[in-house]
Coordinates of C-alpha atoms and ligand atoms in Angstrom, one line a residue:
M1 CA 17.9 20.3 8.7
T2 CA 15.7 18.1 6.5
N3 CA 13.6 15.7 8.3
V4 CA 14.3 12.3 6.8
I5 CA 11.4 10.1 7.8
D6 CA 12.3 6.7 9.4
G7 CA 9.5 4.6 7.9
D8 CA 10.8 1.4 9.4
A9 CA 10.5 3.1 13.0
V10 CA 7.0 4.4 12.5
A11 CA 5.8 1.0 11.0
A12 CA 7.3 -0.7 14.0
E13 CA 5.2 1.6 16.4
I14 CA 2.1 0.7 14.4
R15 CA 2.9 -3.2 14.6
S16 CA 3.5 -2.9 18.2
D17 CA 0.0 -1.2 18.7
L18 CA -1.5 -3.8 16.6
E19 CA -0.1 -6.5 18.6
A20 CA -2.2 -5.5 21.5
S21 CA -5.5 -5.6 19.5
V22 CA -4.5 -9.0 18.0
E23 CA -4.2 -10.2 21.6
T24 CA -7.6 -8.8 22.6
L25 CA -9.1 -10.6 19.6
T26 CA -7.3 -13.7 20.3
D27 CA -8.4 -13.7 23.9
A28 CA -12.0 -13.3 22.8
G29 CA -11.5 -16.4 20.5
A30 CA -11.3 -14.4 17.5
R31 CA -7.8 -14.6 16.3
P32 CA -7.3 -12.5 13.2
G33 CA -6.3 -14.6 10.0
L34 CA -4.9 -13.4 6.7
A35 CA -4.9 -15.6 3.6
T36 CA -2.3 -14.9 1.0
V37 CA -2.8 -16.6 -2.5
L38 CA 0.2 -16.9 -4.8
M39 CA -0.2 -18.1 -8.5
S40 CA 3.2 -17.2 -9.7
D41 CA 6.8 -18.4 -9.7
D42 CA 8.1 -14.8 -9.9
P43 CA 10.8 -14.5 -7.3
A44 CA 9.8 -10.9 -6.3
S45 CA 6.1 -11.9 -5.6
E46 CA 7.5 -15.0 -3.5
T47 CA 9.5 -12.7 -1.5
Y48 CA 6.5 -10.2 -1.0
V49 CA 4.3 -13.0 0.3
S50 CA 6.7 -14.4 2.5
M51 CA 7.5 -11.0 4.1
K52 CA 3.8 -10.6 4.7
Q53 CA 3.6 -14.0 6.4
N54 CA 6.5 -13.1 8.6
D55 CA 4.7 -9.8 9.5
C56 CA 1.6 -11.6 10.5
E57 CA 3.6 -14.1 12.8
E58 CA 5.3 -11.2 14.4
V59 CA 2.0 -9.7 15.5
G60 CA 0.3 -12.8 16.2
I61 CA -2.1 -13.0 13.2
E62 CA -2.7 -16.4 11.8
S63 CA -1.4 -16.7 8.1
V64 CA -2.8 -19.1 5.7
H65 CA -1.0 -19.5 2.5
V66 CA -2.3 -21.1 -0.8
E67 CA 0.2 -21.6 -3.6
L68 CA -1.5 -22.5 -7.0
D69 CA 0.6 -23.8 -10.0
E70 CA 1.2 -20.8 -12.3
D71 CA -0.1 -22.9 -15.2
A72 CA -3.2 -23.9 -13.4
P73 CA -6.6 -22.8 -15.0
A74 CA -7.8 -19.7 -13.7
E75 CA -11.0 -21.3 -12.3
E76 CA -8.7 -22.7 -9.7
L77 CA -7.9 -19.2 -8.5
Y78 CA -11.5 -18.1 -8.6
D79 CA -12.6 -21.1 -6.7
T80 CA -9.9 -20.8 -4.1
V81 CA -11.0 -17.2 -3.4
E82 CA -14.6 -18.3 -3.0
E83 CA -13.4 -21.1 -0.5
L84 CA -11.6 -18.4 1.5
N85 CA -14.6 -16.0 1.4
R86 CA -16.5 -18.9 3.2
D87 CA -13.8 -19.8 5.6
P88 CA -14.7 -18.2 9.1
D89 CA -11.0 -18.4 10.2
V90 CA -9.9 -16.1 7.4
H91 CA -10.6 -12.3 7.9
G92 CA -8.6 -11.0 5.2
I93 CA -7.6 -12.3 1.7
L94 CA -4.7 -11.0 -0.5
V95 CA -4.2 -12.3 -4.0
Q96 CA -0.6 -11.4 -4.8
M97 CA -0.3 -9.4 -8.1
P98 CA 0.7 -9.4 -10.8
L99 CA -1.4 -12.1 -12.0
V100 CA -0.5 -14.7 -14.7
D101 CA -2.0 -14.2 -18.2
Q102 CA -4.8 -16.6 -18.1
V103 CA -6.5 -14.9 -15.0
D104 CA -8.9 -12.1 -15.4
E105 CA -7.7 -9.4 -12.7
R106 CA -11.0 -7.7 -12.5
R107 CA -12.8 -10.9 -11.9
V108 CA -10.3 -11.7 -9.1
L109 CA -10.8 -8.1 -7.5
R110 CA -14.6 -8.7 -7.7
T111 CA -14.5 -12.2 -6.2
V112 CA -12.8 -11.3 -3.0
A113 CA -15.6 -10.8 -0.5
P114 CA -15.5 -6.9 0.0
E115 CA -15.5 -7.3 4.0
K116 CA -12.3 -9.5 3.6
D117 CA -10.8 -7.3 0.9
V118 CA -7.9 -5.9 2.9
D119 CA -6.2 -4.5 -0.1
A120 CA -9.2 -2.5 -0.8
F121 CA -9.4 -3.0 -4.6
H122 CA -12.9 -4.4 -5.0
P123 CA -14.9 -2.0 -6.8
E124 CA -17.4 -1.6 -3.7
N125 CA -14.5 -0.7 -1.7
V126 CA -13.2 1.7 -4.0
G127 CA -16.4 3.4 -4.4
R128 CA -16.8 3.8 -0.7
L129 CA -13.5 5.4 -0.4
V130 CA -14.4 7.9 -3.0
A131 CA -17.7 8.6 -1.4
G132 CA -15.8 9.3 2.0
D133 CA -17.1 6.2 3.6
A134 CA -14.1 3.8 3.5
R135 CA -14.4 0.3 4.7
F136 CA -10.6 -0.1 4.3
K137 CA -8.0 2.3 2.9
P138 CA -5.6 0.8 0.5
C139 CA -2.3 0.0 2.2
T140 CA 0.1 2.3 0.6
P141 CA -1.9 5.6 0.6
H142 CA -3.1 4.8 4.0
G143 CA 0.5 4.3 5.1
I144 CA 1.4 7.6 3.6
Q145 CA -1.3 9.2 5.6
K146 CA -0.1 7.7 8.7
L147 CA 3.5 8.8 8.0
L148 CA 2.2 12.4 7.5
E149 CA 0.2 12.2 10.6
H150 CA 3.3 10.9 12.6
E151 CA 5.4 13.7 11.3
G152 CA 3.0 16.4 11.9
V153 CA 2.6 17.3 8.2
E154 CA -0.6 19.3 7.9
T155 CA -2.5 18.5 4.7
E156 CA -5.4 20.9 5.2
G157 CA -5.3 23.7 2.8
A158 CA -2.0 22.2 1.4
E159 CA -1.1 22.0 -2.3
A160 CA -0.6 18.3 -2.9
V161 CA 0.6 16.8 -6.1
V162 CA 0.4 13.1 -6.6
V163 CA 2.6 11.8 -9.5
G164 CA 1.0 8.7 -10.9
R165 CA -2.7 7.5 -11.5
S166 CA -2.6 3.9 -10.8
N167 CA -5.5 2.1 -9.1
I168 CA -3.1 1.0 -6.2
V169 CA -1.2 4.1 -5.3
G170 CA -2.0 7.4 -7.2
K171 CA -5.7 7.4 -7.5
P172 CA -6.5 6.3 -4.0
M173 CA -3.9 8.6 -2.7
A174 CA -5.6 11.6 -4.4
N175 CA -8.9 10.3 -3.2
L176 CA -7.6 10.4 0.4
F177 CA -6.2 13.8 0.0
V178 CA -9.4 15.3 -1.1
Q179 CA -11.8 14.0 1.4
K180 CA -13.0 16.1 4.2
G181 CA -11.5 15.2 7.5
P182 CA -8.0 14.7 9.2
F183 CA -5.1 14.2 6.7
G184 CA -7.4 15.3 3.9
N185 CA -8.6 18.6 2.8
A186 CA -5.7 19.1 0.5
T187 CA -6.0 20.9 -2.8
T188 CA -5.0 18.0 -4.9
T189 CA -3.4 17.7 -8.4
V190 CA -2.8 14.3 -10.2
C191 CA -0.1 14.2 -12.7
H192 CA 0.8 11.3 -15.1
S193 CA 2.7 10.3 -18.2
R194 CA 0.7 12.9 -20.2
T195 CA 1.2 15.8 -18.0
A196 CA 2.6 18.5 -20.2
D197 CA 4.9 20.0 -17.6
L198 CA 5.5 17.9 -14.4
A199 CA 7.8 20.4 -12.8
A200 CA 5.5 23.2 -13.1
H201 CA 3.2 21.4 -10.9
T202 CA 5.7 19.9 -8.4
R203 CA 7.3 23.2 -7.9
E204 CA 4.0 24.5 -6.5
A205 CA 3.4 21.7 -4.1
D206 CA 3.6 21.6 -0.4
I207 CA 3.5 17.9 -0.6
V208 CA 4.6 15.7 -3.5
V209 CA 3.9 11.9 -3.5
A210 CA 5.9 10.3 -6.3
A211 CA 4.5 7.1 -7.5
A212 CA 5.4 6.9 -11.1
G213 CA 7.9 3.9 -11.2
V214 CA 10.4 5.9 -13.0
P215 CA 13.8 6.0 -11.3
E216 CA 14.8 9.5 -10.0
L217 CA 12.3 11.2 -12.0
I218 CA 11.9 14.1 -9.5
D219 CA 15.0 16.1 -8.5
G220 CA 15.6 19.0 -6.1
S221 CA 15.2 21.6 -9.0
M222 CA 11.5 20.6 -9.3
L223 CA 10.5 21.0 -5.6
K224 CA 9.4 24.0 -3.6
E225 CA 11.7 24.9 -0.6
G226 CA 10.5 23.1 2.5
A227 CA 8.2 20.8 0.7
T228 CA 7.2 17.3 2.2
V229 CA 8.3 14.6 -0.4
V230 CA 7.1 11.2 -0.1
D231 CA 8.9 8.7 -2.5
V232 CA 6.7 5.5 -3.3
G233 CA 9.0 4.4 -6.2
V234 CA 10.8 1.2 -5.9
N235 CA 13.0 0.7 -9.0
R236 CA 15.8 -1.5 -9.6
V237 CA 18.8 -0.1 -11.5
D238 CA 21.9 -1.6 -12.6
A239 CA 24.7 -1.0 -10.2
D240 CA 28.2 -2.3 -9.1
T241 CA 26.9 -4.1 -6.2
E242 CA 26.7 -8.0 -5.2
K243 CA 23.2 -8.4 -6.8
G244 CA 24.2 -6.3 -9.8
Y245 CA 21.5 -3.7 -9.0
E246 CA 20.3 -1.1 -6.4
L247 CA 16.9 0.0 -5.4
V248 CA 16.3 3.7 -6.0
G249 CA 13.0 5.6 -5.7
D250 CA 11.2 8.1 -8.0
V251 CA 13.0 11.0 -6.4
E252 CA 16.5 11.8 -6.7
F253 CA 17.2 11.8 -3.0
E254 CA 20.4 13.7 -2.7
S255 CA 19.2 16.8 -4.6
A256 CA 15.7 16.5 -3.3
K257 CA 16.9 16.6 0.3
E258 CA 18.7 19.8 -0.1
V259 CA 15.4 21.5 -0.9
A260 CA 12.8 19.5 0.9
G261 CA 11.7 20.0 4.5
T262 CA 10.5 16.5 5.2
I263 CA 11.4 13.4 3.0
T264 CA 11.1 9.6 2.7
P265 CA 14.1 7.5 1.9
V266 CA 14.0 4.4 -0.4
P267 CA 14.2 1.9 1.1
G268 CA 12.9 2.4 4.6
G269 CA 10.1 5.0 3.9
V270 CA 6.9 4.0 2.4
G271 CA 7.6 0.3 1.8
P272 CA 7.4 -0.7 5.5
M273 CA 4.3 1.4 6.1
T274 CA 2.4 -0.4 3.2
R275 CA 3.2 -3.8 4.9
A276 CA 2.2 -2.3 8.3
M277 CA -1.2 -1.2 7.0
L278 CA -2.0 -4.5 5.7
L279 CA -1.8 -5.8 9.2
Y280 CA -3.9 -3.0 10.2
N281 CA -6.6 -3.8 7.7
T282 CA -6.6 -7.6 8.9
V283 CA -7.2 -6.7 12.4
K284 CA -9.9 -4.2 11.4
A285 CA -11.5 -6.9 9.2
A286 CA -11.5 -9.4 12.1
S287 CA -12.7 -7.0 14.6
R288 CA -15.8 -6.0 12.3
Q289 CA -16.5 -9.8 11.3
E290 CA -16.2 -11.1 15.0
G291 CA -18.1 -8.1 16.7
V292 CA -15.0 -7.5 18.9
D293 CA -14.1 -3.8 19.5
V294 CA -10.4 -3.1 19.4
T295 CA -8.4 0.1 19.3
L296 CA -6.6 0.6 16.1
P297 CA -3.4 2.8 16.0
Ligands
NDP1 P1 2.1 2.0 -12.3 O1 3.1 1.6 -13.4 O2 0.8 1.2 -12.3 O3 1.7 3.5 -12.6 C1 2.7 4.4 -12.7 C2 2.0 5.9 -12.9 O4 3.0 6.9 -13.2 C3 1.1 6.0 -14.1 O5 -0.2 6.5 -13.7 C4 1.9 6.7 -15.1 O6 1.1 7.5 -16.0 C5 2.8 7.6 -14.3 N1 4.0 8.0 -15.0 C6 4.8 7.1 -15.7 N2 5.9 8.0 -16.0 C7 5.6 9.3 -15.8 C8 6.3 10.4 -16.0 N3 7.4 10.4 -16.6 N4 5.7 11.5 -15.4 C9 4.6 11.5 -14.6 N5 4.0 10.3 -14.5 C10 4.4 9.1 -15.0 O7 2.8 1.9 -11.0 P2 2.4 1.8 -9.4 O8 1.4 3.0 -9.0 O9 1.9 0.3 -9.3 O10 3.7 2.0 -8.7 C11 4.5 3.1 -8.7 C12 5.8 2.9 -8.0 O11 5.7 2.7 -6.8 C13 6.6 1.6 -8.6 O12 7.9 1.9 -8.5 C14 6.2 0.6 -7.6 O13 7.3 -0.4 -7.5 C15 6.1 1.4 -6.3 N6 5.3 0.9 -5.3 C16 5.7 0.9 -4.2 C17 5.0 0.5 -3.0 C18 5.6 0.6 -1.7 O14 4.9 0.1 -0.7 N7 6.6 1.3 -1.5 C19 3.6 -0.1 -3.3 C20 3.2 0.0 -4.6 C21 3.9 0.4 -5.7 P3 0.0 6.7 -17.0 O15 -1.1 6.4 -16.4 O16 -0.3 7.9 -18.0 O17 0.8 5.7 -17.8

């Protein structure tokens, strides 16, 4: 029997644990606050931001939302971030990506104060992660580590293949897998669009993390019997549905399920964990900045 991981259920457990920590902080006069900044009319970005606000509300985190006109000069965004850096009630800052053309993404990532950088994209936080001294772990790979922990999937000594080398998923995932310590210690291979023979790598893997953004790139024939398969991909493909599309992962679920020992579905796998880990990082940020110790899940 293949174990299909219920990411919604694991994320709900994490949120429930975080709620207690938020209460401790709030009782100490240090209610955690997350600022979301949106400078885009893109409906998907608007949806993501409103989901993050709802998540905050659910666990008692104060959410502050700043919306900028998508035609506004880039300086307005940089100034907004600087202002939030100075706001003592804001412990975490998230600037919703993708950014509009006039904005320099690298400048935005460098402007967020590292201690409020709950996405963990600031170069200082990236460096600390690589050095094995993470201040925050990026939400998606951290969520995947938590899923593996929850399901009792051992990474130590495992052959892990990460498909994708983006700064937000692939690279930090690989960096977490190679660290010494719990849910690291994996022998890690990173594949990408120039990998000569993807299947040759995935077939050897005990753990495959698929983060390529290519619908159903990996099917059952590319997997080792009993492998753990984590599907990060969220891809819209045309379908005969009310919306005219459906969401599929980077893994061809039906054939992969026949071979895998453990697998995450799309939706309901990694996505809810990413959202939960943003709350985790916000609580961690508040605890550090306010000097109030809390237990983190
Ligand atoms: P990017 O487009 O930034 O990166 C994709 C990576 O996949 C690149 O490194 C690319 O290689 C590699 N790639 C593309 N095609 C292939 C291929 N045929 N074979 C092997 N590697 C390939 O995407 P992201 O990392 O931002 O996101 C990946 C997917 O995960 C997307 O579907 C996204 O929507 C989803 N996502 C889901 C999240 C969640 O919480 N569930 C969170 C974040 C993302 P190269 O570098 O050579 O171009």
